[in-house]
Coordinates of C-alpha atoms in Angstrom, one line a residue:
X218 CA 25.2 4.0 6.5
X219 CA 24.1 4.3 3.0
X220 CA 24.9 8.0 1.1
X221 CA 23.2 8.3 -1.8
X222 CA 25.5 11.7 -3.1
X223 CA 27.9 9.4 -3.2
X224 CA 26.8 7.1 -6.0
X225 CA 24.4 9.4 -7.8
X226 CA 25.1 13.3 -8.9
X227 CA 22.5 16.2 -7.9
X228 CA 21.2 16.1 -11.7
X229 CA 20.5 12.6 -11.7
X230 CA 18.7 12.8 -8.2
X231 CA 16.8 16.4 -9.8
X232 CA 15.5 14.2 -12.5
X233 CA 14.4 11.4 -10.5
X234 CA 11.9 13.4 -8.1
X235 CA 10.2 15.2 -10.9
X236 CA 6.9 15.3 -10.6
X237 CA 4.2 15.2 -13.4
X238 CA 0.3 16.2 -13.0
X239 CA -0.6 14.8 -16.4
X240 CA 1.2 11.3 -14.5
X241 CA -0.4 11.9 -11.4
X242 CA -3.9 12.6 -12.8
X243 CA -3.3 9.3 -15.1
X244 CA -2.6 7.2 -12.0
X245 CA -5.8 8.6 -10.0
X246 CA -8.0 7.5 -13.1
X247 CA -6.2 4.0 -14.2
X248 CA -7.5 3.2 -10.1
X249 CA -11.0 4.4 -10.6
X250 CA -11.3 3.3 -13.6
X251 CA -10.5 -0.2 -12.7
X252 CA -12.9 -0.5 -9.7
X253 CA -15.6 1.0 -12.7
X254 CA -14.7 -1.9 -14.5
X255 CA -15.3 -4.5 -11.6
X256 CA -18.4 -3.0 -11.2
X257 CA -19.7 -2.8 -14.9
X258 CA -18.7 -6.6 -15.7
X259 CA -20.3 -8.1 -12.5
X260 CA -23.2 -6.1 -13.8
X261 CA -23.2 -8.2 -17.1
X262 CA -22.1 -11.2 -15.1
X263 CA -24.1 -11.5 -12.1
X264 CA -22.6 -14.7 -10.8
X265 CA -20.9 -16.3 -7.9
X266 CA -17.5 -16.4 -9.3
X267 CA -17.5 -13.5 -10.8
X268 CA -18.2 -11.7 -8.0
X269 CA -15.5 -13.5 -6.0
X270 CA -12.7 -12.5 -8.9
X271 CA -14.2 -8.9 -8.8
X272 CA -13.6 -8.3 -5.1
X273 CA -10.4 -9.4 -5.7
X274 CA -9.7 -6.5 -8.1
X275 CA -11.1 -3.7 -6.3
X276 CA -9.4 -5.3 -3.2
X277 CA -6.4 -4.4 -5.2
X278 CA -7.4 -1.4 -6.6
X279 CA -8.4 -0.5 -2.9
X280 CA -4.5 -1.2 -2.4
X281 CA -4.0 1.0 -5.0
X282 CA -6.1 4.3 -4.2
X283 CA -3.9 3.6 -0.5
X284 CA -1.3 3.7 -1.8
X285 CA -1.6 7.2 -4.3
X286 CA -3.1 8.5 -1.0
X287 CA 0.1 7.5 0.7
X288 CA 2.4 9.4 -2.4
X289 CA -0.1 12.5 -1.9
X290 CA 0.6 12.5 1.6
X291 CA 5.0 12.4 0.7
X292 CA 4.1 15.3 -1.9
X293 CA 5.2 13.4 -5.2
X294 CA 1.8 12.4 -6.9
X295 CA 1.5 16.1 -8.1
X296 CA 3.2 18.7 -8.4
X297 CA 1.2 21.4 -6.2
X298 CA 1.3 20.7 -2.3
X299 CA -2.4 22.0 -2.7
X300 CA -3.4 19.4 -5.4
X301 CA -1.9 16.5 -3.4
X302 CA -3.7 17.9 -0.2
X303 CA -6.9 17.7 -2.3
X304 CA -7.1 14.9 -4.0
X305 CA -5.5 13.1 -1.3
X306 CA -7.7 13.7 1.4
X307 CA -11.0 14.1 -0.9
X308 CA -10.7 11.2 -4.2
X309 CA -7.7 8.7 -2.2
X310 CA -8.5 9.1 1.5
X311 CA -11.9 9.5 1.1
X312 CA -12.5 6.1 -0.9
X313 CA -10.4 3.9 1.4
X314 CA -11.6 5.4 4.6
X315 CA -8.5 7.0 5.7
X316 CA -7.7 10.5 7.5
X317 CA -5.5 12.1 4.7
X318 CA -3.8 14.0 7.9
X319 CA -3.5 12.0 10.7
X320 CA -1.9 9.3 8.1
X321 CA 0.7 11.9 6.6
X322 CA 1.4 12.6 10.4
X323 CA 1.7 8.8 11.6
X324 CA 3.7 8.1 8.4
X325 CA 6.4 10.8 8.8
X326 CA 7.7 9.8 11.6
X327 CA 8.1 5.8 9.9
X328 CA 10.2 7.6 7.9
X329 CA 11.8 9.6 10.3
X330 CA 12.5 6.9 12.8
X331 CA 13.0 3.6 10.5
X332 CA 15.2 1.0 12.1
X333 CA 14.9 2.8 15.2
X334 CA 12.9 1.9 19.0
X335 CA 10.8 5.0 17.9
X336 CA 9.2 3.6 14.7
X337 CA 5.9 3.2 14.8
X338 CA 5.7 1.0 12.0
X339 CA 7.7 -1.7 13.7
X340 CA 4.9 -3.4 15.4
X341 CA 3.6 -4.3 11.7
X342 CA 6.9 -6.8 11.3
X343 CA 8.4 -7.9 13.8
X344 CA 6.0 -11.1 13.8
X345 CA 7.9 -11.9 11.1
X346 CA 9.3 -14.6 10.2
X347 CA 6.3 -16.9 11.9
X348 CA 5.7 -20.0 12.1
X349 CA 3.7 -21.9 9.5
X350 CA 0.8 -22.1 12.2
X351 CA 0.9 -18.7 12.9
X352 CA 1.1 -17.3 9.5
X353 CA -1.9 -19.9 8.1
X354 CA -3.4 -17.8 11.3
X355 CA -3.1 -14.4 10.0
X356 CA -4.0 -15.3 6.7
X357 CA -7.2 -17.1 8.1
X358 CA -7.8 -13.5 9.6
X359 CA -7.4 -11.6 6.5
X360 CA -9.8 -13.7 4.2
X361 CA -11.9 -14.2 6.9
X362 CA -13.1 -10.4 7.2
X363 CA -12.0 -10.1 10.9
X364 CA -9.0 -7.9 9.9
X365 CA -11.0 -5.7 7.7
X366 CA -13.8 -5.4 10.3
X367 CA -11.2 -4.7 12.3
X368 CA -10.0 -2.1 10.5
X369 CA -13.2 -0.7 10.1
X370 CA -13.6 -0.7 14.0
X371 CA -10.3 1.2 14.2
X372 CA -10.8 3.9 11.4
X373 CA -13.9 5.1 13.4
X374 CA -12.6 5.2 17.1
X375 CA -9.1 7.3 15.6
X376 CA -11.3 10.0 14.2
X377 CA -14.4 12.4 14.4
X378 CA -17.1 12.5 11.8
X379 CA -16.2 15.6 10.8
X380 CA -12.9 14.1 9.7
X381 CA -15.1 11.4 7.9
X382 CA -16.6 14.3 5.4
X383 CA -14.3 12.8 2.6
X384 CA -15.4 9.4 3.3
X385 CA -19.0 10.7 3.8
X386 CA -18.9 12.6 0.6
X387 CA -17.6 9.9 -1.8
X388 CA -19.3 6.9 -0.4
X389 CA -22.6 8.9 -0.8
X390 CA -21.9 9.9 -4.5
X391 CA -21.1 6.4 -5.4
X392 CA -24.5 5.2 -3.2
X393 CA -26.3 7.8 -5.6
X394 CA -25.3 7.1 -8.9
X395 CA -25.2 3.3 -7.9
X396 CA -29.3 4.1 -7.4
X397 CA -29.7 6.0 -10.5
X398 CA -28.6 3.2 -12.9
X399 CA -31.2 0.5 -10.2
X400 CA -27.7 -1.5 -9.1
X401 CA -27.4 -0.5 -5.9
X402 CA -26.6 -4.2 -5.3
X403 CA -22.8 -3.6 -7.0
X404 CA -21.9 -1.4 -4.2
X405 CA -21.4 -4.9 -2.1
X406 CA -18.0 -5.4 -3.6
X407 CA -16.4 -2.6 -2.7
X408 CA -17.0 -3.8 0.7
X409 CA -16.2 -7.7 -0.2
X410 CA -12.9 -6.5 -1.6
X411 CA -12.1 -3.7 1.3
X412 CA -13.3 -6.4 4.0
X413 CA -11.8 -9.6 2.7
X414 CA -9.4 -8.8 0.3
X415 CA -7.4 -5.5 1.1
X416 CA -6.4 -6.9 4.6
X417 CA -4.7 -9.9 2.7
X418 CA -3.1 -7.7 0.0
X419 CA -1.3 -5.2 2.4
X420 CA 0.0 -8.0 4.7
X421 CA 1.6 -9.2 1.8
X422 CA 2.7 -5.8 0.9
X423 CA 4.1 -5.2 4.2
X424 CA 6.1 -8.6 4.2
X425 CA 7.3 -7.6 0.9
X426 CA 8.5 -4.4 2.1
X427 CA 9.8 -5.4 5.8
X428 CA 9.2 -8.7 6.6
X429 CA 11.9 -10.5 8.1
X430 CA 14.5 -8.0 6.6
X431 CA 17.8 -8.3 7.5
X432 CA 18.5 -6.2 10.3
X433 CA 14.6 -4.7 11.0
X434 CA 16.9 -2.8 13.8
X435 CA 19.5 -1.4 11.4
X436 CA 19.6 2.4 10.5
X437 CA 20.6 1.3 7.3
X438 CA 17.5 1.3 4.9
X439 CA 19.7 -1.9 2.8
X440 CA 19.1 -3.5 5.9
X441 CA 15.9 -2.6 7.4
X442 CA 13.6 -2.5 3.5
X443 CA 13.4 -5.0 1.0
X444 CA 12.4 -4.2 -2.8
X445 CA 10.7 -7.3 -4.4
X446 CA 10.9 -7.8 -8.1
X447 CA 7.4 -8.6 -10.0
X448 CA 5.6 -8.8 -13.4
X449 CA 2.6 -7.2 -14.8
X450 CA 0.1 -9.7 -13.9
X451 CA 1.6 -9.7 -10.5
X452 CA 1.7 -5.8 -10.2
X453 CA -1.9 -5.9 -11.4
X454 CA -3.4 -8.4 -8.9
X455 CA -1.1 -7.9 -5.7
X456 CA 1.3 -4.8 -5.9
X457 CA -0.2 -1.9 -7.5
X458 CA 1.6 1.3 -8.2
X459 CA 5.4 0.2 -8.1
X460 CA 4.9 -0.4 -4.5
X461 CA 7.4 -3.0 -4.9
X462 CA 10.6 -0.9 -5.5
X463 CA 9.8 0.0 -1.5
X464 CA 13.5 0.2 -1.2
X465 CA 14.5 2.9 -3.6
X466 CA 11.4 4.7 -1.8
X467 CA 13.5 4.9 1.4
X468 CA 16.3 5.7 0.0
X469 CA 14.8 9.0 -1.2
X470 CA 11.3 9.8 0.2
X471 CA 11.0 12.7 -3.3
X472 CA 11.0 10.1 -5.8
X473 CA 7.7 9.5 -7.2
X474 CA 6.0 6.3 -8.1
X475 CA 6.9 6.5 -11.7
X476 CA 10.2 6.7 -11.3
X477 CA 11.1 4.2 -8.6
X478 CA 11.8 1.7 -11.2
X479 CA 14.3 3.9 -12.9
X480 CA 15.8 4.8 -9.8
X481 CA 16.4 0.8 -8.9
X482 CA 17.9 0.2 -12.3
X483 CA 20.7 3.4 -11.6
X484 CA 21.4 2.7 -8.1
X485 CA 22.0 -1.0 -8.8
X486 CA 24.0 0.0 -11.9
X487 CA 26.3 2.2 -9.0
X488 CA 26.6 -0.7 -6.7
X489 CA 24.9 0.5 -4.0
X490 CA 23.1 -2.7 -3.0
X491 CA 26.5 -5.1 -3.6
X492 CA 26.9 -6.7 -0.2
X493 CA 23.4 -6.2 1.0
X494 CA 20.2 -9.1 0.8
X495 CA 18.1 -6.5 -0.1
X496 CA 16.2 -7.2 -3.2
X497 CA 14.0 -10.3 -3.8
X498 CA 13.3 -11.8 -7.5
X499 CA 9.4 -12.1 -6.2
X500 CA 6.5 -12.7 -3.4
X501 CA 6.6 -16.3 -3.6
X502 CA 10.3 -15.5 -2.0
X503 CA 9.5 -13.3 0.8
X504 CA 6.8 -15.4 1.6
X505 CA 9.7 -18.0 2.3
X506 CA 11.5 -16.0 4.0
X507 CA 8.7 -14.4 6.5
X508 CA 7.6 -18.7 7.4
X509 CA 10.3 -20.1 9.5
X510 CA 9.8 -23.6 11.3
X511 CA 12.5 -23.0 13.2
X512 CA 13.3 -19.5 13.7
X513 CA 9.4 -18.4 13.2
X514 CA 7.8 -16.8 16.2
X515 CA 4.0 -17.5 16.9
X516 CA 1.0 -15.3 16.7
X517 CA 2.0 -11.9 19.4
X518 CA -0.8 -11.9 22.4
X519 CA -1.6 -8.1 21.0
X520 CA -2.1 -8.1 17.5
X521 CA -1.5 -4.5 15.6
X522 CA -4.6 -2.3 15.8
X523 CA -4.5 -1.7 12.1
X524 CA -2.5 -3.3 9.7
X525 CA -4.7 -2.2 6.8
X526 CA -3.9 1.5 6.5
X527 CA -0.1 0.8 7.8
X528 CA 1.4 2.3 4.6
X529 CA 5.9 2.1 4.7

């Protein structure tokens, strides 16, 4: 089992998990401004195409506002537990349409109980690897918009409406000053991008992050997490917010965002990931890996209720 005081000192480890407002606050507007930008240049251009290539961005930038929600909810976007209560449940949470507290709940005991019978998470992967006919399958599900109504479906049985104030809130101010400026019409693809997009993205995320892993049973996060290496473009489009370096995120749950590249550069400098099939050179990679013809199992007769907001 993997013991990270014995390849790192405290002061290294100290310096990794510090936190930064200015950062946070930076990373909270990069997001919103990007899903601004969709929005303003499908106003300029109001055609087909570019309406397509827009819903893919906010379906990233969805992605994106999921996953500062999700380093609110571990306490390393800010600084202040109360600034990462707020913003997390009210700007992140409230955006995507998840419950800030029921998902720092669920995703605590991921953490807790990773590689384990009691992980909750689990059900996410272990359809992996899959078939080629069962993965075109769940593909065919994401773009299609069943997932993401799906999801929908699911986020309102899980909670009450008052829990929905956030979403309520948010969703309302953007209806409003969508009506102010007459372009009501833009709202559309947020919903696109969060319907046909976002489901897409975070199965490709969660591949990326567990998917046919080497040991998904092993207590050993070099065995049961994957960290896939990308570029800019890629990071852009597909894996916002260094979601990538999902290893180094298990190894230590305190390191924030901004730092999880660093941290993969020291610990592979230390050797801890010599021996171990634990870091992939890109997506097109995993996605090899998570296809199997003849190890791949088809499509489960219960798909996961929400693989959407499932956030490791």
């Amino acid at each position: 089992m993997l013991k990270l005081s014995d390849h790192i000192s405290s002061d290294e480890l100290r310096a990794l998990c510090q936190s930064s407002d200015l950062v946070g606050w930076y990373r909270v507007l990069v997001n919103y401004a990007l899903i601004s930008a969709a929005g303003i240049i499908l106003l300029i251009f109001p055609y087909w195409y570019t309406f397509i290539c827009c819903s893919w961005i906010v379906g990233g930038r969805i992605l994106g506002i999921a996953i500062l929600n999700h380093d609110a909810g571990h306490g390393t976007l800010f600084r202040s537990h109360r600034l990462n209560h707020i913003v997390g449940r009210w700007l992140l949470g409230g955006l995507v349409l998840v419950d800030y507290h029921a998902f720092k709940s669920g995703h605590g005991l991921h953490h807790r109980y990773a590689g384990s019978t009691q992980d909750p998470d689990k059900l996410f992967v272990i359809g992996y690897p899959a078939t080629p006919s069962s993965m075109v399958r769940k593909f065919a599900r994401d773009f299609s918009g069943i997932n993401g109504f799906k999801e929908i479906a699911y986020q309102i049985s899980v909670s009450s409406w008052q829990k929905r104030l956030p979403n309520i809130l948010v969703h309302s101010v953007i209806i409003v000053s969508l009506l102010f400026f007459n372009a009501l019409w833009i709202y559309s693809v947020f919903w696109a991008g969060y319907i046909f997009i976002y489901p897409a993205l975070s199965r490709i995320r969660i591949m990326g992050e567990h998917g046919a892993v080497t040991n998904i049973n092993a207590l050993d996060p070099c065995l049961n997490t994957r960290t896939t290496l990308t570029n800019p473009f890629v990071s852009l489009l597909i894996c916002p917010n260094n979601v990538n370096y999902h290893l180094e995120h298990h190894i230590h749950q305190k390191i924030p965002a901004q730092n999880l590249k660093k941290a993969h550069v020291l610990f592979k400098q230390r050797g801890m990931y010599e021996g171990f099939d634990c870091i992939e050179s890109n997506y097109w990679q995993v996605l090899k890996k998570c296809i199997s013809k003849r190890h791949g199992k088809s499509n489960l007769t219960h798909h996961a209720p929400s693989s959407v907001n499932n956030m490791s």
